[in-house]
């Protein structure tokens, strides 16, 4: 019970850190890009990842966590995939309208559910699916405006959805199957993510903004906001891996849409962005949908824990053998014993 309580506290802490850091970095980056005229989002993300790696390297040197070696090919492919995913999302935003880009982000949840159902045989109850649908409807009402389609933008959006879903599923799978923490995985993969974005970032940004990041005149206030953004990004990247590792990619996406609703609310309150009745209704529906999702997940986890406790002694004997195969084997042995005793 003590281990379960500490796990639940860890999940709550990860969720809170993820929301707080993500909302903070969105507000910081919005001020940096909209108010101070620094539009180089992909390059900024590469700096975020480099600062994250340097921070974790220092923490590892001070023995704040233990580095665990992971197969280099796995980490490299994983890091490159995540880096490409970020680049494709930025390109999708550049080639599409804001409304279509928001639809792209909304499509990540159902596609993740589809992939986990098909390839990982994960079961999602009707209650979970209905709450996710309600959440997506709310976020769609609050954030989706114009929908302008074009062939290149649509292809980029589809690639962004696939790479994002696969990257987040792998984040969860690698942590559980290789028994590594979120910190260890982030430490191993951050250099590869940073490298792919450091090389491609300036090119992507120049293509989207028609400006050169190296020709930009950096003022002291711009540098201050860049440093602040990089520092906040350490918490964002760490909490992202932590939330996906402790929960699931779908839960992380649900949390992401809560952040969208909060950002819209903060934007209206702090930055005086335009706000309509439609935004308010959408945010209320989205938060209600997330509440239902959290409630149904909690109820299903309680049922699963009760079942695990009742089957605990039996499962310990079957840890290393598939359940169906074990049952067949036991049945065969029982019949054989009965036959021997009759003889």
PDB file of C-alpha atoms in Angstrom, residues 23-228:
ATOM      1  CA  UNK A  23       1.666  26.783 -19.433  1.00  0.00           C
ATOM      2  CA  UNK A  24       4.659  28.833 -18.243  1.00  0.00           C
ATOM      3  CA  UNK A  25       6.755  28.079 -21.319  1.00  0.00           C
ATOM      4  CA  UNK A  26       3.851  28.833 -23.684  1.00  0.00           C
ATOM      5  CA  UNK A  27       3.378  32.261 -22.094  1.00  0.00           C
ATOM      6  CA  UNK A  28       7.151  32.882 -22.150  1.00  0.00           C
ATOM      7  CA  UNK A  29       7.501  31.793 -25.792  1.00  0.00           C
ATOM      8  CA  UNK A  30       4.442  33.771 -26.827  1.00  0.00           C
ATOM      9  CA  UNK A  31       6.000  36.907 -25.366  1.00  0.00           C
ATOM     10  CA  UNK A  32       9.318  36.042 -27.041  1.00  0.00           C
ATOM     11  CA  UNK A  33       7.844  35.392 -30.484  1.00  0.00           C
ATOM     12  CA  UNK A  34       4.846  37.717 -30.641  1.00  0.00           C
ATOM     13  CA  UNK A  35       6.012  40.709 -28.604  1.00  0.00           C
ATOM     14  CA  UNK A  36       9.794  40.578 -29.106  1.00  0.00           C
ATOM     15  CA  UNK A  37       9.805  39.334 -32.705  1.00  0.00           C
ATOM     16  CA  UNK A  38      11.836  36.109 -32.301  1.00  0.00           C
ATOM     17  CA  UNK A  39      10.043  33.621 -34.612  1.00  0.00           C
ATOM     18  CA  UNK A  40      12.576  30.766 -34.694  1.00  0.00           C
ATOM     19  CA  UNK A  41      10.566  28.041 -32.916  1.00  0.00           C
ATOM     20  CA  UNK A  42      12.405  24.942 -34.190  1.00  0.00           C
ATOM     21  CA  UNK A  43      15.861  26.368 -33.428  1.00  0.00           C
ATOM     22  CA  UNK A  44      14.658  27.406 -29.971  1.00  0.00           C
ATOM     23  CA  UNK A  45      13.490  23.829 -29.361  1.00  0.00           C
ATOM     24  CA  UNK A  46      16.985  22.514 -30.214  1.00  0.00           C
ATOM     25  CA  UNK A  47      18.422  24.907 -27.613  1.00  0.00           C
ATOM     26  CA  UNK A  48      15.838  23.636 -25.110  1.00  0.00           C
ATOM     27  CA  UNK A  49      17.021  20.059 -25.612  1.00  0.00           C
ATOM     28  CA  UNK A  50      20.706  20.981 -25.393  1.00  0.00           C
ATOM     29  CA  UNK A  51      20.136  22.837 -22.106  1.00  0.00           C
ATOM     30  CA  UNK A  52      18.087  19.870 -20.846  1.00  0.00           C
ATOM     31  CA  UNK A  53      20.916  17.451 -21.653  1.00  0.00           C
ATOM     32  CA  UNK A  54      23.557  19.715 -20.036  1.00  0.00           C
ATOM     33  CA  UNK A  55      21.398  20.040 -16.900  1.00  0.00           C
ATOM     34  CA  UNK A  56      20.902  16.280 -16.657  1.00  0.00           C
ATOM     35  CA  UNK A  57      24.613  15.686 -17.298  1.00  0.00           C
ATOM     36  CA  UNK A  58      25.485  17.948 -14.346  1.00  0.00           C
ATOM     37  CA  UNK A  59      22.877  16.196 -12.200  1.00  0.00           C
ATOM     38  CA  UNK A  60      24.336  12.825 -13.152  1.00  0.00           C
ATOM     39  CA  UNK A  61      27.867  14.026 -12.283  1.00  0.00           C
ATOM     40  CA  UNK A  62      26.587  15.055  -8.842  1.00  0.00           C
ATOM     41  CA  UNK A  63      25.056  11.558  -8.447  1.00  0.00           C
ATOM     42  CA  UNK A  64      21.481  12.903  -8.365  1.00  0.00           C
ATOM     43  CA  UNK A  65      20.513   9.990 -10.608  1.00  0.00           C
ATOM     44  CA  UNK A  66      22.266   6.950 -12.008  1.00  0.00           C
ATOM     45  CA  UNK A  67      22.833   6.775 -15.750  1.00  0.00           C
ATOM     46  CA  UNK A  68      21.710   3.468 -17.214  1.00  0.00           C
ATOM     47  CA  UNK A  69      23.148   2.393 -20.597  1.00  0.00           C
ATOM     48  CA  UNK A  70      20.562   1.680 -23.273  1.00  0.00           C
ATOM     49  CA  UNK A  71      21.163   0.060 -26.650  1.00  0.00           C
ATOM     50  CA  UNK A  72      22.671   2.829 -28.807  1.00  0.00           C
ATOM     51  CA  UNK A  73      20.640   1.964 -31.901  1.00  0.00           C
ATOM     52  CA  UNK A  74      17.371   2.124 -29.926  1.00  0.00           C
ATOM     53  CA  UNK A  75      18.204   5.458 -28.326  1.00  0.00           C
ATOM     54  CA  UNK A  76      19.454   6.976 -31.581  1.00  0.00           C
ATOM     55  CA  UNK A  77      16.367   5.987 -33.573  1.00  0.00           C
ATOM     56  CA  UNK A  78      14.113   7.101 -30.716  1.00  0.00           C
ATOM     57  CA  UNK A  79      15.847  10.493 -30.422  1.00  0.00           C
ATOM     58  CA  UNK A  80      15.818  11.096 -34.192  1.00  0.00           C
ATOM     59  CA  UNK A  81      12.126  10.133 -34.382  1.00  0.00           C
ATOM     60  CA  UNK A  82      11.199  12.632 -31.663  1.00  0.00           C
ATOM     61  CA  UNK A  83      13.306  15.337 -33.290  1.00  0.00           C
ATOM     62  CA  UNK A  84      11.664  14.724 -36.674  1.00  0.00           C
ATOM     63  CA  UNK A  85       8.243  14.794 -34.981  1.00  0.00           C
ATOM     64  CA  UNK A  86       8.891  18.281 -33.576  1.00  0.00           C
ATOM     65  CA  UNK A  87      10.123  19.527 -36.938  1.00  0.00           C
ATOM     66  CA  UNK A  88       7.064  18.115 -38.750  1.00  0.00           C
ATOM     67  CA  UNK A  89       4.678  19.725 -36.252  1.00  0.00           C
ATOM     68  CA  UNK A  90       6.332  23.093 -36.842  1.00  0.00           C
ATOM     69  CA  UNK A  91       6.189  22.595 -40.622  1.00  0.00           C
ATOM     70  CA  UNK A  92       2.543  21.601 -40.309  1.00  0.00           C
ATOM     71  CA  UNK A  93       1.851  24.872 -38.520  1.00  0.00           C
ATOM     72  CA  UNK A  94       3.727  26.748 -41.243  1.00  0.00           C
ATOM     73  CA  UNK A  95       1.871  25.159 -44.161  1.00  0.00           C
ATOM     74  CA  UNK A  96      -1.606  25.029 -42.613  1.00  0.00           C
ATOM     75  CA  UNK A  97      -4.056  27.423 -41.027  1.00  0.00           C
ATOM     76  CA  UNK A  98      -4.227  27.593 -37.222  1.00  0.00           C
ATOM     77  CA  UNK A  99      -7.549  25.759 -37.322  1.00  0.00           C
ATOM     78  CA  UNK A 100      -6.183  22.835 -39.337  1.00  0.00           C
ATOM     79  CA  UNK A 101      -3.093  22.670 -37.109  1.00  0.00           C
ATOM     80  CA  UNK A 102      -5.350  22.379 -34.039  1.00  0.00           C
ATOM     81  CA  UNK A 103      -7.254  19.595 -35.816  1.00  0.00           C
ATOM     82  CA  UNK A 104      -3.897  17.868 -36.385  1.00  0.00           C
ATOM     83  CA  UNK A 105      -3.175  17.957 -32.650  1.00  0.00           C
ATOM     84  CA  UNK A 106      -6.676  16.699 -31.859  1.00  0.00           C
ATOM     85  CA  UNK A 107      -6.188  13.753 -34.235  1.00  0.00           C
ATOM     86  CA  UNK A 108      -3.217  12.497 -32.181  1.00  0.00           C
ATOM     87  CA  UNK A 109      -5.473  11.033 -29.449  1.00  0.00           C
ATOM     88  CA  UNK A 110      -7.714   8.821 -31.638  1.00  0.00           C
ATOM     89  CA  UNK A 111      -4.716   7.717 -33.713  1.00  0.00           C
ATOM     90  CA  UNK A 112      -2.798   6.783 -30.536  1.00  0.00           C
ATOM     91  CA  UNK A 113      -5.816   4.806 -29.310  1.00  0.00           C
ATOM     92  CA  UNK A 114      -5.974   3.038 -32.694  1.00  0.00           C
ATOM     93  CA  UNK A 115      -2.251   2.155 -32.680  1.00  0.00           C
ATOM     94  CA  UNK A 116      -2.302   0.876 -29.086  1.00  0.00           C
ATOM     95  CA  UNK A 117      -5.424  -1.179 -29.808  1.00  0.00           C
ATOM     96  CA  UNK A 118      -4.026  -2.736 -32.994  1.00  0.00           C
ATOM     97  CA  UNK A 119      -0.390  -3.331 -32.055  1.00  0.00           C
ATOM     98  CA  UNK A 120      -0.408  -3.540 -28.233  1.00  0.00           C
ATOM     99  CA  UNK A 121      -3.874  -5.088 -27.782  1.00  0.00           C
ATOM    100  CA  UNK A 122      -4.723  -2.406 -25.240  1.00  0.00           C
ATOM    101  CA  UNK A 123      -8.382  -2.221 -24.233  1.00  0.00           C
ATOM    102  CA  UNK A 124     -10.207   1.124 -23.993  1.00  0.00           C
ATOM    103  CA  UNK A 125     -13.683   0.954 -22.445  1.00  0.00           C
ATOM    104  CA  UNK A 126     -16.700   2.735 -23.925  1.00  0.00           C
ATOM    105  CA  UNK A 127     -16.666   5.145 -20.972  1.00  0.00           C
ATOM    106  CA  UNK A 128     -13.056   6.111 -21.727  1.00  0.00           C
ATOM    107  CA  UNK A 129     -13.796   6.542 -25.434  1.00  0.00           C
ATOM    108  CA  UNK A 130     -16.881   8.701 -24.737  1.00  0.00           C
ATOM    109  CA  UNK A 131     -14.962  10.944 -22.313  1.00  0.00           C
ATOM    110  CA  UNK A 132     -12.151  11.343 -24.868  1.00  0.00           C
ATOM    111  CA  UNK A 133     -14.700  12.219 -27.548  1.00  0.00           C
ATOM    112  CA  UNK A 134     -16.261  14.846 -25.262  1.00  0.00           C
ATOM    113  CA  UNK A 135     -12.816  16.278 -24.498  1.00  0.00           C
ATOM    114  CA  UNK A 136     -11.933  16.534 -28.195  1.00  0.00           C
ATOM    115  CA  UNK A 137     -15.264  18.202 -28.982  1.00  0.00           C
ATOM    116  CA  UNK A 138     -14.647  20.794 -26.251  1.00  0.00           C
ATOM    117  CA  UNK A 139     -11.084  21.574 -27.370  1.00  0.00           C
ATOM    118  CA  UNK A 140     -12.277  21.706 -30.971  1.00  0.00           C
ATOM    119  CA  UNK A 141     -14.995  24.230 -30.133  1.00  0.00           C
ATOM    120  CA  UNK A 142     -12.581  26.340 -28.078  1.00  0.00           C
ATOM    121  CA  UNK A 143      -9.575  26.371 -30.401  1.00  0.00           C
ATOM    122  CA  UNK A 144     -10.446  25.364 -33.962  1.00  0.00           C
ATOM    123  CA  UNK A 145     -11.437  28.268 -36.189  1.00  0.00           C
ATOM    124  CA  UNK A 146     -10.844  28.288 -39.942  1.00  0.00           C
ATOM    125  CA  UNK A 147     -10.091  25.037 -41.781  1.00  0.00           C
ATOM    126  CA  UNK A 148      -8.092  25.647 -44.949  1.00  0.00           C
ATOM    127  CA  UNK A 149      -6.819  22.497 -46.653  1.00  0.00           C
ATOM    128  CA  UNK A 150      -3.856  22.077 -48.989  1.00  0.00           C
ATOM    129  CA  UNK A 151      -2.066  18.955 -50.226  1.00  0.00           C
ATOM    130  CA  UNK A 152       1.430  19.646 -48.808  1.00  0.00           C
ATOM    131  CA  UNK A 153       0.032  20.793 -45.449  1.00  0.00           C
ATOM    132  CA  UNK A 154      -2.194  17.715 -45.191  1.00  0.00           C
ATOM    133  CA  UNK A 155       0.707  15.325 -45.925  1.00  0.00           C
ATOM    134  CA  UNK A 156       2.920  17.086 -43.362  1.00  0.00           C
ATOM    135  CA  UNK A 157       0.120  16.912 -40.776  1.00  0.00           C
ATOM    136  CA  UNK A 158      -0.376  13.181 -41.348  1.00  0.00           C
ATOM    137  CA  UNK A 159       3.370  12.547 -40.983  1.00  0.00           C
ATOM    138  CA  UNK A 160       3.431  14.707 -37.822  1.00  0.00           C
ATOM    139  CA  UNK A 161       0.545  12.710 -36.318  1.00  0.00           C
ATOM    140  CA  UNK A 162       2.193   9.343 -37.066  1.00  0.00           C
ATOM    141  CA  UNK A 163       5.663  10.307 -35.770  1.00  0.00           C
ATOM    142  CA  UNK A 164       4.247  11.987 -32.652  1.00  0.00           C
ATOM    143  CA  UNK A 165       2.055   8.994 -31.769  1.00  0.00           C
ATOM    144  CA  UNK A 166       4.824   6.452 -32.373  1.00  0.00           C
ATOM    145  CA  UNK A 167       7.346   8.564 -30.429  1.00  0.00           C
ATOM    146  CA  UNK A 168       5.058   8.855 -27.406  1.00  0.00           C
ATOM    147  CA  UNK A 169       4.134   5.163 -27.464  1.00  0.00           C
ATOM    148  CA  UNK A 170       7.845   4.286 -27.623  1.00  0.00           C
ATOM    149  CA  UNK A 171       8.548   6.628 -24.689  1.00  0.00           C
ATOM    150  CA  UNK A 172       6.159   4.590 -22.570  1.00  0.00           C
ATOM    151  CA  UNK A 173       7.217   1.199 -23.984  1.00  0.00           C
ATOM    152  CA  UNK A 174      10.988   1.733 -23.647  1.00  0.00           C
ATOM    153  CA  UNK A 175      10.704   2.868 -20.029  1.00  0.00           C
ATOM    154  CA  UNK A 176       8.641  -0.155 -19.022  1.00  0.00           C
ATOM    155  CA  UNK A 177      10.324  -2.879 -21.085  1.00  0.00           C
ATOM    156  CA  UNK A 178      13.904  -1.783 -20.450  1.00  0.00           C
ATOM    157  CA  UNK A 179      13.152  -0.768 -16.850  1.00  0.00           C
ATOM    158  CA  UNK A 180      14.623   2.741 -17.185  1.00  0.00           C
ATOM    159  CA  UNK A 181      13.371   5.904 -15.511  1.00  0.00           C
ATOM    160  CA  UNK A 182      12.127   8.972 -17.379  1.00  0.00           C
ATOM    161  CA  UNK A 183      15.317  10.792 -16.368  1.00  0.00           C
ATOM    162  CA  UNK A 184      17.573   8.029 -17.696  1.00  0.00           C
ATOM    163  CA  UNK A 185      15.740   7.830 -21.035  1.00  0.00           C
ATOM    164  CA  UNK A 186      15.676  11.609 -21.475  1.00  0.00           C
ATOM    165  CA  UNK A 187      19.395  11.827 -20.628  1.00  0.00           C
ATOM    166  CA  UNK A 188      20.266   9.189 -23.236  1.00  0.00           C
ATOM    167  CA  UNK A 189      18.003  10.499 -26.024  1.00  0.00           C
ATOM    168  CA  UNK A 190      18.205  14.299 -25.602  1.00  0.00           C
ATOM    169  CA  UNK A 191      21.553  14.674 -27.474  1.00  0.00           C
ATOM    170  CA  UNK A 192      20.128  12.963 -30.581  1.00  0.00           C
ATOM    171  CA  UNK A 193      16.922  15.031 -30.478  1.00  0.00           C
ATOM    172  CA  UNK A 194      18.964  18.212 -30.030  1.00  0.00           C
ATOM    173  CA  UNK A 195      21.370  17.260 -32.846  1.00  0.00           C
ATOM    174  CA  UNK A 196      18.658  16.614 -35.466  1.00  0.00           C
ATOM    175  CA  UNK A 197      16.891  19.888 -34.576  1.00  0.00           C
ATOM    176  CA  UNK A 198      20.141  21.874 -34.304  1.00  0.00           C
ATOM    177  CA  UNK A 199      20.975  20.904 -37.892  1.00  0.00           C
ATOM    178  CA  UNK A 200      17.488  21.175 -39.383  1.00  0.00           C
ATOM    179  CA  UNK A 201      16.072  23.938 -37.150  1.00  0.00           C
ATOM    180  CA  UNK A 202      17.661  26.986 -38.826  1.00  0.00           C
ATOM    181  CA  UNK A 203      16.686  25.626 -42.269  1.00  0.00           C
ATOM    182  CA  UNK A 204      13.091  24.921 -41.234  1.00  0.00           C
ATOM    183  CA  UNK A 205      12.782  28.331 -39.548  1.00  0.00           C
ATOM    184  CA  UNK A 206      14.256  30.172 -42.528  1.00  0.00           C
ATOM    185  CA  UNK A 207      11.874  28.344 -44.858  1.00  0.00           C
ATOM    186  CA  UNK A 208       8.863  29.238 -42.694  1.00  0.00           C
ATOM    187  CA  UNK A 209       9.766  32.796 -41.640  1.00  0.00           C
ATOM    188  CA  UNK A 210      12.058  33.947 -44.503  1.00  0.00           C
ATOM    189  CA  UNK A 211      14.496  35.084 -41.788  1.00  0.00           C
ATOM    190  CA  UNK A 212      17.930  33.856 -40.741  1.00  0.00           C
ATOM    191  CA  UNK A 213      18.370  32.981 -37.078  1.00  0.00           C
ATOM    192  CA  UNK A 214      22.096  33.792 -37.279  1.00  0.00           C
ATOM    193  CA  UNK A 215      21.432  37.250 -38.748  1.00  0.00           C
ATOM    194  CA  UNK A 216      18.955  38.159 -36.014  1.00  0.00           C
ATOM    195  CA  UNK A 217      19.984  41.031 -33.717  1.00  0.00           C
ATOM    196  CA  UNK A 218      19.777  39.725 -30.169  1.00  0.00           C
ATOM    197  CA  UNK A 219      18.912  42.344 -27.561  1.00  0.00           C
ATOM    198  CA  UNK A 220      19.467  41.780 -23.840  1.00  0.00           C
ATOM    199  CA  UNK A 221      15.737  41.293 -23.178  1.00  0.00           C
ATOM    200  CA  UNK A 222      15.462  38.713 -25.996  1.00  0.00           C
ATOM    201  CA  UNK A 223      18.456  36.819 -24.566  1.00  0.00           C
ATOM    202  CA  UNK A 224      16.874  36.955 -21.106  1.00  0.00           C
ATOM    203  CA  UNK A 225      13.632  35.451 -22.404  1.00  0.00           C
ATOM    204  CA  UNK A 226      15.538  32.776 -24.376  1.00  0.00           C
ATOM    205  CA  UNK A 227      17.447  31.778 -21.226  1.00  0.00           C
ATOM    206  CA  UNK A 228      14.207  31.721 -19.209  1.00  0.00           C
TER     207      UNK A 228
END
